[in-house]
PDB file of C-alpha atoms in Angstrom:
ATOM      1  CA  MET Y   1      14.271  48.557 -35.819  1.00  0.00           C
ATOM      2  CA  ALA Y   2      15.811  46.139 -38.275  1.00  0.00           C
ATOM      3  CA  THR Y   3      15.849  42.496 -37.376  1.00  0.00           C
ATOM      4  CA  HIS Y   4      18.870  40.483 -38.357  1.00  0.00           C
ATOM      5  CA  LYS Y   5      18.146  36.967 -39.455  1.00  0.00           C
ATOM      6  CA  ARG Y   6      20.858  34.424 -39.073  1.00  0.00           C
ATOM      7  CA  PRO Y   7      21.473  32.534 -42.280  1.00  0.00           C
ATOM      8  CA  LEU Y   8      20.206  29.002 -42.281  1.00  0.00           C
ATOM      9  CA  ILE Y   9      22.996  26.525 -41.907  1.00  0.00           C
ATOM     10  CA  ASP Y  10      22.859  23.862 -44.550  1.00  0.00           C
ATOM     11  CA  PRO Y  11      23.500  20.193 -43.669  1.00  0.00           C
ATOM     12  CA  LEU Y  12      26.816  20.134 -45.554  1.00  0.00           C
ATOM     13  CA  THR Y  13      28.171  23.042 -43.483  1.00  0.00           C
ATOM     14  CA  VAL Y  14      27.010  21.336 -40.276  1.00  0.00           C
ATOM     15  CA  GLU Y  15      28.754  18.106 -41.318  1.00  0.00           C
ATOM     16  CA  VAL Y  16      32.005  19.931 -42.208  1.00  0.00           C
ATOM     17  CA  VAL Y  17      31.983  21.788 -38.872  1.00  0.00           C
ATOM     18  CA  GLU Y  18      31.420  18.518 -37.003  1.00  0.00           C
ATOM     19  CA  LEU Y  19      34.252  16.828 -38.918  1.00  0.00           C
ATOM     20  CA  ILE Y  20      36.614  19.712 -38.142  1.00  0.00           C
ATOM     21  CA  GLY Y  21      35.614  19.431 -34.482  1.00  0.00           C
ATOM     22  CA  THR Y  22      36.374  15.706 -34.512  1.00  0.00           C
ATOM     23  CA  VAL Y  23      39.786  16.296 -36.110  1.00  0.00           C
ATOM     24  CA  VAL Y  24      40.624  18.949 -33.497  1.00  0.00           C
ATOM     25  CA  ALA Y  25      39.478  16.747 -30.603  1.00  0.00           C
ATOM     26  CA  ARG Y  26      41.533  13.776 -31.845  1.00  0.00           C
ATOM     27  CA  TYR Y  27      44.597  15.966 -32.354  1.00  0.00           C
ATOM     28  CA  HIS Y  28      44.308  17.387 -28.821  1.00  0.00           C
ATOM     29  CA  GLU Y  29      43.867  13.918 -27.347  1.00  0.00           C
ATOM     30  CA  GLU Y  30      46.963  12.602 -29.123  1.00  0.00           C
ATOM     31  CA  TYR Y  31      48.928  15.748 -28.243  1.00  0.00           C
ATOM     32  CA  GLU Y  32      48.037  15.339 -24.545  1.00  0.00           C
ATOM     33  CA  ASP Y  33      49.074  11.656 -24.696  1.00  0.00           C
ATOM     34  CA  ALA Y  34      52.404  12.584 -26.348  1.00  0.00           C
ATOM     35  CA  ALA Y  35      52.993  15.239 -23.681  1.00  0.00           C
ATOM     36  CA  ALA Y  36      52.238  12.757 -20.897  1.00  0.00           C
ATOM     37  CA  GLU Y  37      54.764  10.291 -22.353  1.00  0.00           C
ATOM     38  CA  HIS Y  38      57.383  12.970 -21.674  1.00  0.00           C
ATOM     39  CA  ALA Y  39      55.918  13.787 -18.226  1.00  0.00           C
ATOM     40  CA  LEU Y  40      54.651  17.147 -19.502  1.00  0.00           C
ATOM     41  CA  THR Y  41      51.289  18.824 -19.218  1.00  0.00           C
ATOM     42  CA  GLY Y  42      49.641  19.999 -22.426  1.00  0.00           C
ATOM     43  CA  ALA Y  43      50.535  23.623 -21.605  1.00  0.00           C
ATOM     44  CA  GLN Y  44      54.170  22.706 -20.936  1.00  0.00           C
ATOM     45  CA  ALA Y  45      54.327  20.790 -24.221  1.00  0.00           C
ATOM     46  CA  ARG Y  46      52.825  23.684 -26.211  1.00  0.00           C
ATOM     47  CA  LEU Y  47      55.261  26.160 -24.645  1.00  0.00           C
ATOM     48  CA  LEU Y  48      58.229  23.865 -25.279  1.00  0.00           C
ATOM     49  CA  SER Y  49      57.108  23.377 -28.895  1.00  0.00           C
ATOM     50  CA  LEU Y  50      56.990  27.151 -29.414  1.00  0.00           C
ATOM     51  CA  LEU Y  51      60.411  27.618 -27.838  1.00  0.00           C
ATOM     52  CA  SER Y  52      61.915  24.825 -29.939  1.00  0.00           C
ATOM     53  CA  LEU Y  53      61.346  27.111 -32.948  1.00  0.00           C
ATOM     54  CA  GLU Y  54      62.851  30.276 -31.450  1.00  0.00           C
ATOM     55  CA  PRO Y  55      63.496  31.981 -28.095  1.00  0.00           C
ATOM     56  CA  LEU Y  56      60.601  34.230 -27.092  1.00  0.00           C
ATOM     57  CA  PRO Y  57      59.900  36.849 -24.432  1.00  0.00           C
ATOM     58  CA  MET Y  58      57.445  35.780 -21.740  1.00  0.00           C
ATOM     59  CA  ARG Y  59      54.838  38.311 -22.862  1.00  0.00           C
ATOM     60  CA  ARG Y  60      54.831  36.885 -26.422  1.00  0.00           C
ATOM     61  CA  LEU Y  61      54.560  33.359 -25.057  1.00  0.00           C
ATOM     62  CA  ALA Y  62      51.537  34.422 -23.012  1.00  0.00           C
ATOM     63  CA  GLN Y  63      49.936  35.975 -26.092  1.00  0.00           C
ATOM     64  CA  GLN Y  64      50.541  32.888 -28.229  1.00  0.00           C
ATOM     65  CA  LEU Y  65      49.284  30.530 -25.520  1.00  0.00           C
ATOM     66  CA  LYS Y  66      46.380  32.887 -24.739  1.00  0.00           C
ATOM     67  CA  CYS Y  67      47.075  32.966 -21.016  1.00  0.00           C
ATOM     68  CA  GLU Y  68      48.344  35.339 -18.342  1.00  0.00           C
ATOM     69  CA  PRO Y  69      52.094  36.107 -18.178  1.00  0.00           C
ATOM     70  CA  SER Y  70      52.142  34.839 -14.564  1.00  0.00           C
ATOM     71  CA  ASN Y  71      50.987  31.409 -15.821  1.00  0.00           C
ATOM     72  CA  VAL Y  72      53.809  31.386 -18.374  1.00  0.00           C
ATOM     73  CA  THR Y  73      56.310  32.202 -15.631  1.00  0.00           C
ATOM     74  CA  GLY Y  74      55.205  29.124 -13.673  1.00  0.00           C
ATOM     75  CA  ILE Y  75      55.364  26.879 -16.731  1.00  0.00           C
ATOM     76  CA  VAL Y  76      58.839  28.174 -17.646  1.00  0.00           C
ATOM     77  CA  ASP Y  77      59.965  27.671 -14.013  1.00  0.00           C
ATOM     78  CA  ARG Y  78      58.926  24.003 -14.118  1.00  0.00           C
ATOM     79  CA  LEU Y  79      60.526  23.391 -17.524  1.00  0.00           C
ATOM     80  CA  GLU Y  80      63.687  25.197 -16.423  1.00  0.00           C
ATOM     81  CA  ALA Y  81      63.898  22.979 -13.315  1.00  0.00           C
ATOM     82  CA  ARG Y  82      63.902  19.956 -15.653  1.00  0.00           C
ATOM     83  CA  GLY Y  83      66.644  21.439 -17.855  1.00  0.00           C
ATOM     84  CA  LEU Y  84      64.350  21.795 -20.881  1.00  0.00           C
ATOM     85  CA  VAL Y  85      64.210  25.610 -20.957  1.00  0.00           C
ATOM     86  CA  GLU Y  86      66.536  28.415 -19.936  1.00  0.00           C
ATOM     87  CA  ARG Y  87      66.133  32.145 -19.479  1.00  0.00           C
ATOM     88  CA  ARG Y  88      68.541  34.522 -21.183  1.00  0.00           C
ATOM     89  CA  PRO Y  89      68.722  38.262 -21.796  1.00  0.00           C
ATOM     90  CA  ASP Y  90      67.325  39.555 -25.084  1.00  0.00           C
ATOM     91  CA  PRO Y  91      70.304  40.811 -27.137  1.00  0.00           C
ATOM     92  CA  ALA Y  92      68.085  43.603 -28.536  1.00  0.00           C
ATOM     93  CA  ASP Y  93      66.916  44.770 -25.071  1.00  0.00           C
ATOM     94  CA  ARG Y  94      68.802  43.464 -22.054  1.00  0.00           C
ATOM     95  CA  ARG Y  95      65.886  44.412 -19.774  1.00  0.00           C
ATOM     96  CA  VAL Y  96      63.792  41.701 -21.453  1.00  0.00           C
ATOM     97  CA  LYS Y  97      64.264  38.027 -20.602  1.00  0.00           C
ATOM     98  CA  LEU Y  98      63.824  35.439 -23.326  1.00  0.00           C
ATOM     99  CA  ALA Y  99      62.812  31.873 -22.661  1.00  0.00           C
ATOM    100  CA  ALA Y 100      64.677  29.417 -24.882  1.00  0.00           C
ATOM    101  CA  ALA Y 101      64.592  25.656 -25.279  1.00  0.00           C
ATOM    102  CA  THR Y 102      67.821  23.913 -24.312  1.00  0.00           C
ATOM    103  CA  ALA Y 103      69.293  21.212 -26.544  1.00  0.00           C
ATOM    104  CA  GLU Y 104      67.512  18.640 -24.368  1.00  0.00           C
ATOM    105  CA  GLY Y 105      64.263  20.613 -24.634  1.00  0.00           C
ATOM    106  CA  ARG Y 106      64.512  20.752 -28.427  1.00  0.00           C
ATOM    107  CA  GLY Y 107      65.056  16.984 -28.434  1.00  0.00           C
ATOM    108  CA  VAL Y 108      61.943  16.412 -26.297  1.00  0.00           C
ATOM    109  CA  ALA Y 109      59.898  18.728 -28.560  1.00  0.00           C
ATOM    110  CA  ARG Y 110      61.146  16.861 -31.649  1.00  0.00           C
ATOM    111  CA  GLY Y 111      60.312  13.512 -30.028  1.00  0.00           C
ATOM    112  CA  MET Y 112      56.787  14.695 -29.269  1.00  0.00           C
ATOM    113  CA  ARG Y 113      56.307  16.050 -32.792  1.00  0.00           C
ATOM    114  CA  ASP Y 114      57.585  12.778 -34.292  1.00  0.00           C
ATOM    115  CA  SER Y 115      55.176  10.719 -32.164  1.00  0.00           C
ATOM    116  CA  LEU Y 116      52.048  12.538 -33.405  1.00  0.00           C
ATOM    117  CA  ASN Y 117      50.745  10.049 -35.943  1.00  0.00           C
ATOM    118  CA  PHE Y 118      47.034  10.910 -35.865  1.00  0.00           C
ATOM    119  CA  ALA Y 119      47.088  13.244 -38.849  1.00  0.00           C
ATOM    120  CA  ARG Y 120      50.195  11.842 -40.514  1.00  0.00           C
ATOM    121  CA  GLU Y 121      48.730   8.401 -41.206  1.00  0.00           C
ATOM    122  CA  PRO Y 122      45.418   9.522 -42.775  1.00  0.00           C
ATOM    123  CA  LEU Y 123      47.195  12.253 -44.748  1.00  0.00           C
ATOM    124  CA  ALA Y 124      49.548   9.660 -46.221  1.00  0.00           C
ATOM    125  CA  GLU Y 125      46.526   8.125 -47.939  1.00  0.00           C
ATOM    126  CA  LEU Y 126      45.910  11.375 -49.845  1.00  0.00           C
ATOM    127  CA  SER Y 127      47.771  12.226 -53.025  1.00  0.00           C
ATOM    128  CA  ASP Y 128      50.139  15.186 -53.110  1.00  0.00           C
ATOM    129  CA  GLU Y 129      47.509  17.113 -55.056  1.00  0.00           C
ATOM    130  CA  GLU Y 130      44.815  16.338 -52.447  1.00  0.00           C
ATOM    131  CA  ARG Y 131      47.108  17.389 -49.584  1.00  0.00           C
ATOM    132  CA  LEU Y 132      47.949  20.641 -51.397  1.00  0.00           C
ATOM    133  CA  THR Y 133      44.246  21.313 -51.946  1.00  0.00           C
ATOM    134  CA  LEU Y 134      43.484  20.591 -48.280  1.00  0.00           C
ATOM    135  CA  ARG Y 135      46.334  22.849 -47.158  1.00  0.00           C
ATOM    136  CA  ASP Y 136      45.173  25.664 -49.410  1.00  0.00           C
ATOM    137  CA  LEU Y 137      41.556  25.352 -48.260  1.00  0.00           C
ATOM    138  CA  LEU Y 138      42.598  25.392 -44.596  1.00  0.00           C
ATOM    139  CA  ARG Y 139      44.793  28.439 -45.190  1.00  0.00           C
ATOM    140  CA  ARG Y 140      41.884  30.174 -46.914  1.00  0.00           C
ATOM    141  CA  MET Y 141      39.549  29.351 -44.018  1.00  0.00           C
ATOM    142  CA  LEU Y 142      42.090  30.805 -41.592  1.00  0.00           C
ATOM    143  CA  GLY Y 143      42.719  33.888 -43.706  1.00  0.00           C
ATOM    144  CA  THR Y 144      46.372  32.980 -44.215  1.00  0.00           C
ATOM    145  CA  ASP Y 145      46.134  32.085 -47.887  1.00  0.00           C
ATOM    146  CA  HIS Y 146      49.651  32.421 -49.301  1.00  0.00           C
ATOM    147  CA  SER Y 147      49.086  30.859 -52.685  1.00  0.00           C
ATOM    148  CA  GLU Y 148      52.357  29.607 -54.127  1.00  0.00           C
ATOM    149  CA  GLY Y 149      52.109  28.938 -57.760  1.00  0.00           C
TER     150      GLY Y 149
END
């Protein structure tokens, strides 16, 4: 029976992983604070942000938010009651309901996005070349490398 040894993790990799974890934690903290300023939960804010880009069926929202469709229904209900989201039939399949951000909902999503300064301020200290390198490295790590140029 073959034994599989896990590769030793070098100190640089450990440090990079810890730094990524710190960046993610700070982003989530600021995102939750921005959501709270608009009387939204984090889940409501994430759903509204997705819908500000395009209307989506509930099932797709659930997949993107990695939760059950019944949870999405409750979130959409609460946002709809506030006038931030509406349901409409899918023009491609009238049996499917799309959730869509209203004009007010798009404004709230834009306001939240504009208030997220955590990454914006430190990134401003990097040159264009450094930001492009960082972007490309992150894309490569995520397997979404779309090299342009």
